[in-house]
Coordinates of C-alpha atoms in Angstrom, one line a residue:
X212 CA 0.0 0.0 0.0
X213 CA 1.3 3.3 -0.8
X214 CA 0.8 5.3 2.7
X215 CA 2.2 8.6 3.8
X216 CA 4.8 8.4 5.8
X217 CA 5.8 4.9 5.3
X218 CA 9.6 4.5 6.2
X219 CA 10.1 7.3 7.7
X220 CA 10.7 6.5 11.4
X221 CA 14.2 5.5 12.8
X222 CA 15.5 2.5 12.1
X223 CA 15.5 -0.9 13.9
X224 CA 18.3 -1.8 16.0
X225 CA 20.7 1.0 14.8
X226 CA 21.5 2.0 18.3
X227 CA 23.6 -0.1 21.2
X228 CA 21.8 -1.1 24.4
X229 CA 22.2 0.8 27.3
X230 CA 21.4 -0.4 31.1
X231 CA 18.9 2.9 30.7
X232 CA 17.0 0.9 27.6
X233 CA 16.8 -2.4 29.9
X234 CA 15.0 0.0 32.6
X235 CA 12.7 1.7 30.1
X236 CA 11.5 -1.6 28.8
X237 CA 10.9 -2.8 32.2
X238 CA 9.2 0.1 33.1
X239 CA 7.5 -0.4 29.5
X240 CA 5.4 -3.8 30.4
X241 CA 4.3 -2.8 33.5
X242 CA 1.8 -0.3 31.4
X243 CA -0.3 -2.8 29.1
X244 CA -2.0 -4.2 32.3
X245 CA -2.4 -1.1 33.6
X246 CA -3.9 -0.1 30.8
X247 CA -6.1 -3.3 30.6
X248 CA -7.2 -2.6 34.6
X249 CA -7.9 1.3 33.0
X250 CA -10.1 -0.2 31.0
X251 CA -7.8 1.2 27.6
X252 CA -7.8 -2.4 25.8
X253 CA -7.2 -1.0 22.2
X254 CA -3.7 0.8 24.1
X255 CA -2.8 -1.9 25.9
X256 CA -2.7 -4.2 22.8
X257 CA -0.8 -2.3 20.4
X258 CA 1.9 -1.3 23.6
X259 CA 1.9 -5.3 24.1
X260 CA 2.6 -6.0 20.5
X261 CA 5.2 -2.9 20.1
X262 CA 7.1 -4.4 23.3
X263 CA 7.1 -7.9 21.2
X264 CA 9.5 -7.0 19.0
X265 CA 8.3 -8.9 15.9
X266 CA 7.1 -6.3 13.5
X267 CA 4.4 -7.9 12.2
X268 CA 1.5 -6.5 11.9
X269 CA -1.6 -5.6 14.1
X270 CA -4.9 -6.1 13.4
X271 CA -7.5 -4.1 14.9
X272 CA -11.8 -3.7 14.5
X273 CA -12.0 -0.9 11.4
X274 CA -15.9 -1.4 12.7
X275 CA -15.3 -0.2 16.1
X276 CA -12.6 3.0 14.6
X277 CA -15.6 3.7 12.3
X278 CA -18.1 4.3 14.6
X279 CA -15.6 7.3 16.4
X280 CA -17.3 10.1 15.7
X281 CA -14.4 11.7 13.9
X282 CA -13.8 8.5 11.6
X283 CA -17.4 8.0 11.3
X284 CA -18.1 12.1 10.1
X285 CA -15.0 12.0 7.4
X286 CA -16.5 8.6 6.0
X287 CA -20.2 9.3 5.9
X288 CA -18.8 13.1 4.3
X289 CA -16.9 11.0 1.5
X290 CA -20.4 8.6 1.0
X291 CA -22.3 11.5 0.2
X292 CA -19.8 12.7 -1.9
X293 CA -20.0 9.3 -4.0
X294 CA -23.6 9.4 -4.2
X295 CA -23.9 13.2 -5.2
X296 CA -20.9 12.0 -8.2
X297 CA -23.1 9.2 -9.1
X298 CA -26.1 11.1 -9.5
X299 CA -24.7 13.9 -11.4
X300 CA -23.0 11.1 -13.8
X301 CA -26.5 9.6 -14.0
X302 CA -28.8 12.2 -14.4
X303 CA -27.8 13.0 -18.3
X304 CA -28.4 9.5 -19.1
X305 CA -31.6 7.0 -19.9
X306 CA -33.4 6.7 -16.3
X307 CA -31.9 3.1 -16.0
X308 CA -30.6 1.6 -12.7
X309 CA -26.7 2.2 -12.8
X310 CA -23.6 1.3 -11.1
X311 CA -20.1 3.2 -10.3
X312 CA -17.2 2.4 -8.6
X313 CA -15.6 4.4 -6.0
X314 CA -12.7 4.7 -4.1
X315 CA -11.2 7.9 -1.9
X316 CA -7.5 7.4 -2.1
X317 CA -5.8 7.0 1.6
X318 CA -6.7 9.7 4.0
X319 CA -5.9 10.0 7.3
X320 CA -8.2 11.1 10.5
X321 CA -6.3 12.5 13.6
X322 CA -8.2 10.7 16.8
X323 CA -9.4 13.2 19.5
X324 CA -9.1 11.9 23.3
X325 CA -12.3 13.1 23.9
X326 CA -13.7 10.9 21.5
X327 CA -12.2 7.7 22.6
X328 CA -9.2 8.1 24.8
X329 CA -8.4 4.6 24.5
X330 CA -7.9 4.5 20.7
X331 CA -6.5 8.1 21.1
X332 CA -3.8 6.3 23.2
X333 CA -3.7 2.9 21.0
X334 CA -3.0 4.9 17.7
X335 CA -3.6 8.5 17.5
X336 CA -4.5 8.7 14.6
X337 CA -5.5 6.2 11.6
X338 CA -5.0 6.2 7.3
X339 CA -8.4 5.0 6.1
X340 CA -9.5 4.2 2.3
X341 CA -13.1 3.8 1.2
X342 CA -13.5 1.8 -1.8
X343 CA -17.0 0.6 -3.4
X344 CA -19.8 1.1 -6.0
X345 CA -22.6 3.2 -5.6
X346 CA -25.8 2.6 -7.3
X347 CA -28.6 4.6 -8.8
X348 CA -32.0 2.7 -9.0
X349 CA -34.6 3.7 -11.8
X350 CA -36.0 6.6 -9.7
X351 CA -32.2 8.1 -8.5
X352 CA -32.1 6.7 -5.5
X353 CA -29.1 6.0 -4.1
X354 CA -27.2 3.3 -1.7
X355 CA -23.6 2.9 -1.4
X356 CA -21.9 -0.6 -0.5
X357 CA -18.5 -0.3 0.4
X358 CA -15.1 -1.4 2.2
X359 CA -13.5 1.0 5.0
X360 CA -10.0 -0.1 5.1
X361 CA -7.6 1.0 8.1
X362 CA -3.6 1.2 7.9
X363 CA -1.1 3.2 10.4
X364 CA 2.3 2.8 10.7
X365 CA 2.7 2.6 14.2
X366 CA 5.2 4.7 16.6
X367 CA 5.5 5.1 20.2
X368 CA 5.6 8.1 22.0
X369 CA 8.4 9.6 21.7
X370 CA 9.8 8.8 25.4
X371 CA 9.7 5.1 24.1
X372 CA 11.0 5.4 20.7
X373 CA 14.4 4.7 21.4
X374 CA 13.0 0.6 22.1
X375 CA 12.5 0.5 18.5
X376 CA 16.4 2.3 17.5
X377 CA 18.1 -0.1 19.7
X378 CA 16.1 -3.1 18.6
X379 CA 14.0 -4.0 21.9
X380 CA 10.9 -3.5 20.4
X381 CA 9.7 -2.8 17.0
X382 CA 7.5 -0.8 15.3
X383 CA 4.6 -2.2 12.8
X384 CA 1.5 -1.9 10.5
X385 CA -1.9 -1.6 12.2
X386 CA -4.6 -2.8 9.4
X387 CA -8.3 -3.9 9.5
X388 CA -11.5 -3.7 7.3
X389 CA -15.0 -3.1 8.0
X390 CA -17.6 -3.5 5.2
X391 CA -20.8 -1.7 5.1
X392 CA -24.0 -0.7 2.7
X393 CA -25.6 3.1 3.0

């Protein structure tokens, strides 16, 4: 996938370990069941699976991101966008039920604490793509069925970055998809 930002963090491992590392990570896995006691499951997950070390990547529920009300206002802004394209790309033709793909491109949607401080801390922010077809029926009505697609390069804070430089942790790929009809 062709994201913004890809590669651009530090690199893996590039830096020695210091006793000061050892203590950070320590200090590091106390906070995933701290978070889980909080209540903050989505942060305590992706801290868990950055303190792994394996890099792979992370898969999280694109259903439960989409229903933030920040996610949910940028994606129901870019379905009525479709539907308003389709219509104007029906209208000046015969009054016959039609169908037309869609698909926004990557965009990303900063999450607010107060909308979810647990995904606030989990990820911050996401990179979302919708992808679909709208149809027209006969009468130019509209519905939308589509694919909400999620992918973030994930980054500690910066007070736990240097885990990643000096190879005891690592970051990864959050993804996840979510498929709905409007």
């Amino acid at each position: 996938m062709d994201l913004p930002g890809k590669g651009s963090g530090p690199r893996h491992a590039e830096l020695p370990v210091r006793p000061y590392d050892l203590l950070l990570r320590a200090a590091c896995r106390t906070l995933p069941p701290l978070c889980s006691a909080l209540r903050l499951p989505q942060a305590a997950g992706t801290l868990r699976h950055y303190l792994r070390g394996t890099g792979t990547p992370y898969r999280v529920d694109a259903a439960e991101l989409l229903a933030l009300p920040a996610v949910r206002s940028a994606a129901e802004e870019q379905l009525d966008r479709w539907r308003a394209e389709a219509l104007a790309r029906w209208r000046p033709g015969p009054r016959t039920p039609a169908a037309y793909p869609a698909d926004s491109g990557w965009r990303g949607v900063p999450l607010a604490r107060r909308g979810s401080r647990d995904w606030w801390l989990a990820l911050r922010g996401i990179d979302y793509r919708l992808t679909g077809t709208v149809r027209v029926d006969a009468d130019g009505g509209t519905a939308a069925d589509y694919r909400f697609a999620v992918q973030r390069n994930w980054t500690p804070f910066a007070a736990f970055a240097r885990l990643h430089e000096t190879g005891l942790a690592r970051e990864f790929t959050v993804t996840g998809e979510a498929f709905g009809h409007v």
